[in-house]
PDB file of C-alpha atoms in Angstrom:
ATOM      1  CA  MET W   1      -2.547 -44.247  91.416  1.00  0.00           C
ATOM      2  CA  THR W   2       0.636 -43.275  89.567  1.00  0.00           C
ATOM      3  CA  ASP W   3       4.262 -43.712  90.580  1.00  0.00           C
ATOM      4  CA  SER W   4       4.759 -41.674  93.787  1.00  0.00           C
ATOM      5  CA  VAL W   5       1.062 -41.778  94.533  1.00  0.00           C
ATOM      6  CA  ASN W   6       0.840 -45.526  93.849  1.00  0.00           C
ATOM      7  CA  GLN W   7       3.485 -46.250  96.405  1.00  0.00           C
ATOM      8  CA  ARG W   8       1.117 -44.952  99.108  1.00  0.00           C
ATOM      9  CA  VAL W   9      -2.286 -46.144  97.871  1.00  0.00           C
ATOM     10  CA  ARG W  10      -2.903 -49.774  97.028  1.00  0.00           C
ATOM     11  CA  LEU W  11      -6.697 -49.739  97.312  1.00  0.00           C
ATOM     12  CA  LEU W  12      -8.751 -47.157  95.436  1.00  0.00           C
ATOM     13  CA  ALA W  13     -12.129 -46.151  96.885  1.00  0.00           C
ATOM     14  CA  GLY W  14     -11.736 -48.915  99.454  1.00  0.00           C
ATOM     15  CA  ARG W  15     -12.480 -51.442  96.738  1.00  0.00           C
ATOM     16  CA  TYR W  16     -10.165 -51.491  93.717  1.00  0.00           C
ATOM     17  CA  GLU W  17      -6.692 -52.965  93.940  1.00  0.00           C
ATOM     18  CA  ILE W  18      -4.414 -51.005  91.657  1.00  0.00           C
ATOM     19  CA  GLY W  19      -2.094 -53.014  89.427  1.00  0.00           C
ATOM     20  CA  PRO W  20       0.437 -52.318  86.692  1.00  0.00           C
ATOM     21  CA  LEU W  21       0.264 -49.542  84.130  1.00  0.00           C
ATOM     22  CA  ILE W  22      -1.366 -50.809  80.909  1.00  0.00           C
ATOM     23  CA  GLY W  23      -1.916 -47.562  79.022  1.00  0.00           C
ATOM     24  CA  ARG W  24      -0.959 -43.924  78.970  1.00  0.00           C
ATOM     25  CA  GLY W  25      -2.698 -40.993  77.321  1.00  0.00           C
ATOM     26  CA  GLY W  26      -2.464 -37.232  77.303  1.00  0.00           C
ATOM     27  CA  MET W  27      -4.932 -36.784  80.165  1.00  0.00           C
ATOM     28  CA  ALA W  28      -4.823 -40.042  82.051  1.00  0.00           C
ATOM     29  CA  ASP W  29      -3.039 -43.271  82.806  1.00  0.00           C
ATOM     30  CA  VAL W  30      -4.788 -46.638  82.772  1.00  0.00           C
ATOM     31  CA  ARG W  31      -3.896 -49.383  85.195  1.00  0.00           C
ATOM     32  CA  LEU W  32      -4.993 -52.964  85.464  1.00  0.00           C
ATOM     33  CA  GLY W  33      -6.975 -53.457  88.636  1.00  0.00           C
ATOM     34  CA  THR W  34      -9.086 -55.891  90.584  1.00  0.00           C
ATOM     35  CA  ASP W  35     -12.496 -55.200  92.035  1.00  0.00           C
ATOM     36  CA  ALA W  36     -11.933 -56.706  95.487  1.00  0.00           C
ATOM     37  CA  ARG W  37     -15.678 -57.016  96.156  1.00  0.00           C
ATOM     38  CA  LEU W  38     -16.613 -58.815  92.970  1.00  0.00           C
ATOM     39  CA  GLY W  39     -13.296 -60.473  92.210  1.00  0.00           C
ATOM     40  CA  ARG W  40     -13.083 -59.285  88.613  1.00  0.00           C
ATOM     41  CA  ARG W  41     -10.342 -57.625  86.624  1.00  0.00           C
ATOM     42  CA  VAL W  42     -10.990 -54.009  85.707  1.00  0.00           C
ATOM     43  CA  ALA W  43      -9.224 -51.162  83.975  1.00  0.00           C
ATOM     44  CA  ILE W  44      -8.758 -48.067  86.136  1.00  0.00           C
ATOM     45  CA  LYS W  45      -8.334 -44.744  84.372  1.00  0.00           C
ATOM     46  CA  LEU W  46      -6.717 -42.094  86.575  1.00  0.00           C
ATOM     47  CA  LEU W  47      -6.519 -38.432  85.635  1.00  0.00           C
ATOM     48  CA  LYS W  48      -2.880 -37.372  85.741  1.00  0.00           C
ATOM     49  CA  PRO W  49      -2.080 -35.635  89.040  1.00  0.00           C
ATOM     50  CA  ALA W  50      -0.713 -32.580  87.212  1.00  0.00           C
ATOM     51  CA  LEU W  51      -4.142 -32.080  85.591  1.00  0.00           C
ATOM     52  CA  ALA W  52      -6.266 -33.035  88.604  1.00  0.00           C
ATOM     53  CA  SER W  53      -6.012 -29.554  90.124  1.00  0.00           C
ATOM     54  CA  ASP W  54      -7.461 -27.952  86.978  1.00  0.00           C
ATOM     55  CA  PRO W  55     -11.278 -27.674  87.241  1.00  0.00           C
ATOM     56  CA  ALA W  56     -11.682 -27.783  83.439  1.00  0.00           C
ATOM     57  CA  PHE W  57      -9.853 -31.124  83.169  1.00  0.00           C
ATOM     58  CA  ARG W  58     -11.751 -32.531  86.140  1.00  0.00           C
ATOM     59  CA  THR W  59     -15.067 -31.532  84.551  1.00  0.00           C
ATOM     60  CA  ARG W  60     -14.059 -33.006  81.190  1.00  0.00           C
ATOM     61  CA  PHE W  61     -12.960 -36.247  82.839  1.00  0.00           C
ATOM     62  CA  ARG W  62     -16.214 -36.486  84.827  1.00  0.00           C
ATOM     63  CA  ARG W  63     -18.266 -35.837  81.669  1.00  0.00           C
ATOM     64  CA  GLU W  64     -16.331 -38.596  79.867  1.00  0.00           C
ATOM     65  CA  ALA W  65     -17.344 -41.051  82.581  1.00  0.00           C
ATOM     66  CA  GLN W  66     -20.987 -39.934  82.496  1.00  0.00           C
ATOM     67  CA  ASP W  67     -21.192 -40.096  78.707  1.00  0.00           C
ATOM     68  CA  ALA W  68     -19.542 -43.510  78.547  1.00  0.00           C
ATOM     69  CA  ALA W  69     -21.816 -44.836  81.298  1.00  0.00           C
ATOM     70  CA  LYS W  70     -24.847 -44.070  79.096  1.00  0.00           C
ATOM     71  CA  MET W  71     -23.642 -46.525  76.475  1.00  0.00           C
ATOM     72  CA  ALA W  72     -24.999 -50.067  76.383  1.00  0.00           C
ATOM     73  CA  HIS W  73     -23.494 -51.668  73.307  1.00  0.00           C
ATOM     74  CA  PRO W  74     -21.685 -55.025  73.119  1.00  0.00           C
ATOM     75  CA  THR W  75     -18.537 -53.470  71.630  1.00  0.00           C
ATOM     76  CA  ILE W  76     -18.311 -50.408  73.893  1.00  0.00           C
ATOM     77  CA  VAL W  77     -16.393 -50.808  77.131  1.00  0.00           C
ATOM     78  CA  ARG W  78     -18.723 -50.666  80.134  1.00  0.00           C
ATOM     79  CA  ILE W  79     -18.199 -48.169  82.949  1.00  0.00           C
ATOM     80  CA  PHE W  80     -18.563 -49.692  86.411  1.00  0.00           C
ATOM     81  CA  ASP W  81     -17.695 -46.795  88.711  1.00  0.00           C
ATOM     82  CA  ALA W  82     -16.212 -43.304  88.853  1.00  0.00           C
ATOM     83  CA  GLY W  83     -15.220 -40.894  91.567  1.00  0.00           C
ATOM     84  CA  GLU W  84     -12.353 -39.073  93.178  1.00  0.00           C
ATOM     85  CA  GLU W  85      -9.797 -40.310  95.642  1.00  0.00           C
ATOM     86  CA  THR W  86      -7.932 -38.113  98.102  1.00  0.00           C
ATOM     87  CA  VAL W  87      -4.235 -38.874  98.009  1.00  0.00           C
ATOM     88  CA  VAL W  88      -1.226 -37.425  99.783  1.00  0.00           C
ATOM     89  CA  ASP W  89       1.907 -36.802  97.736  1.00  0.00           C
ATOM     90  CA  PRO W  90       5.445 -37.329  99.098  1.00  0.00           C
ATOM     91  CA  HIS W  91       5.488 -33.691 100.289  1.00  0.00           C
ATOM     92  CA  GLY W  92       2.364 -34.150 102.415  1.00  0.00           C
ATOM     93  CA  ASN W  93       0.040 -32.259 100.059  1.00  0.00           C
ATOM     94  CA  GLU W  94      -3.472 -33.615  99.574  1.00  0.00           C
ATOM     95  CA  ALA W  95      -4.935 -33.885  96.089  1.00  0.00           C
ATOM     96  CA  GLN W  96      -8.172 -35.199  94.620  1.00  0.00           C
ATOM     97  CA  ILE W  97      -7.500 -37.653  91.800  1.00  0.00           C
ATOM     98  CA  PRO W  98     -10.522 -38.448  89.592  1.00  0.00           C
ATOM     99  CA  PHE W  99     -10.846 -42.043  88.407  1.00  0.00           C
ATOM    100  CA  ILE W 100     -13.008 -44.172  86.128  1.00  0.00           C
ATOM    101  CA  VAL W 101     -13.321 -47.926  86.650  1.00  0.00           C
ATOM    102  CA  MET W 102     -14.251 -49.778  83.498  1.00  0.00           C
ATOM    103  CA  GLU W 103     -14.458 -53.174  81.929  1.00  0.00           C
ATOM    104  CA  TYR W 104     -11.058 -54.686  81.215  1.00  0.00           C
ATOM    105  CA  VAL W 105     -10.813 -56.137  77.722  1.00  0.00           C
ATOM    106  CA  ASP W 106      -7.878 -58.460  77.194  1.00  0.00           C
ATOM    107  CA  GLY W 107      -6.526 -58.262  73.689  1.00  0.00           C
ATOM    108  CA  ARG W 108      -4.236 -56.440  71.317  1.00  0.00           C
ATOM    109  CA  LEU W 109      -4.430 -52.774  70.413  1.00  0.00           C
ATOM    110  CA  LEU W 110      -5.081 -51.953  66.788  1.00  0.00           C
ATOM    111  CA  LYS W 111      -2.029 -49.678  66.801  1.00  0.00           C
ATOM    112  CA  ASP W 112       0.145 -52.712  67.658  1.00  0.00           C
ATOM    113  CA  ILE W 113      -1.413 -54.772  64.861  1.00  0.00           C
ATOM    114  CA  ILE W 114      -0.854 -51.943  62.365  1.00  0.00           C
ATOM    115  CA  ALA W 115       2.765 -51.551  63.518  1.00  0.00           C
ATOM    116  CA  GLU W 116       3.457 -55.078  62.260  1.00  0.00           C
ATOM    117  CA  GLY W 117       2.909 -53.910  58.683  1.00  0.00           C
ATOM    118  CA  PRO W 118       0.140 -53.405  56.157  1.00  0.00           C
ATOM    119  CA  LEU W 119      -3.012 -55.422  56.688  1.00  0.00           C
ATOM    120  CA  PRO W 120      -4.587 -57.462  53.938  1.00  0.00           C
ATOM    121  CA  GLU W 121      -7.551 -55.598  52.489  1.00  0.00           C
ATOM    122  CA  HIS W 122     -10.122 -58.094  53.800  1.00  0.00           C
ATOM    123  CA  GLU W 123      -8.701 -57.768  57.341  1.00  0.00           C
ATOM    124  CA  ALA W 124      -8.797 -53.957  57.203  1.00  0.00           C
ATOM    125  CA  VAL W 125     -12.437 -54.120  56.054  1.00  0.00           C
ATOM    126  CA  ARG W 126     -13.290 -56.602  58.830  1.00  0.00           C
ATOM    127  CA  ILE W 127     -11.752 -54.375  61.513  1.00  0.00           C
ATOM    128  CA  THR W 128     -13.387 -51.226  60.142  1.00  0.00           C
ATOM    129  CA  SER W 129     -16.757 -52.954  60.042  1.00  0.00           C
ATOM    130  CA  GLN W 130     -16.381 -53.622  63.791  1.00  0.00           C
ATOM    131  CA  ILE W 131     -15.463 -50.009  64.584  1.00  0.00           C
ATOM    132  CA  LEU W 132     -18.274 -48.238  62.750  1.00  0.00           C
ATOM    133  CA  PRO W 133     -21.387 -49.663  64.518  1.00  0.00           C
ATOM    134  CA  PRO W 134     -20.379 -48.526  68.036  1.00  0.00           C
ATOM    135  CA  LEU W 135     -19.436 -45.095  66.674  1.00  0.00           C
ATOM    136  CA  GLU W 136     -22.838 -44.813  65.036  1.00  0.00           C
ATOM    137  CA  TYR W 137     -24.496 -45.972  68.270  1.00  0.00           C
ATOM    138  CA  SER W 138     -22.682 -43.374  70.364  1.00  0.00           C
ATOM    139  CA  HIS W 139     -23.402 -40.591  67.872  1.00  0.00           C
ATOM    140  CA  ARG W 140     -27.110 -41.449  67.920  1.00  0.00           C
ATOM    141  CA  ALA W 141     -26.933 -41.219  71.723  1.00  0.00           C
ATOM    142  CA  GLY W 142     -25.441 -37.726  71.397  1.00  0.00           C
ATOM    143  CA  VAL W 143     -21.923 -38.736  72.428  1.00  0.00           C
ATOM    144  CA  VAL W 144     -19.056 -37.836  70.113  1.00  0.00           C
ATOM    145  CA  HIS W 145     -15.786 -39.686  70.702  1.00  0.00           C
ATOM    146  CA  ARG W 146     -13.136 -36.987  70.510  1.00  0.00           C
ATOM    147  CA  ASP W 147     -10.090 -39.238  70.294  1.00  0.00           C
ATOM    148  CA  ILE W 148     -10.589 -41.885  67.622  1.00  0.00           C
ATOM    149  CA  LYS W 149      -7.262 -43.563  66.896  1.00  0.00           C
ATOM    150  CA  PRO W 150      -5.840 -47.085  66.688  1.00  0.00           C
ATOM    151  CA  GLY W 151      -4.598 -46.917  70.295  1.00  0.00           C
ATOM    152  CA  ASN W 152      -8.121 -46.314  71.567  1.00  0.00           C
TER     153      ASN W 152
END
């Protein structure tokens, strides 16, 4: 879990070892993890504790996991698990922190590639041609990605 919470919880859902922070968004943080049962690296998305007490954010986060789990496309990250973990903050207060465990994909973010400078036209076309098919697939499945950007 994050910072103060992570100091107390090393194993999520009795199964996932929580590692370093690898991404941060408006709603959630993503940490590298290990599935202790299967011995594979995973990405663990944790709803930020400040938002976890809001039922609307919890519902939205849960729906994200359910929608993503419906996808079976070679270029869409697979969802392995989702749930909520009870944690105790440094003040002794209990909180439910929703999480999503997904496939970890090792590589570079498009935003980092773009930050290096303009791409040659053929490279921009190649990248775009890899982004469009999974978007079309998800739209046909009735799932609209609400946060398309180079960091995602």
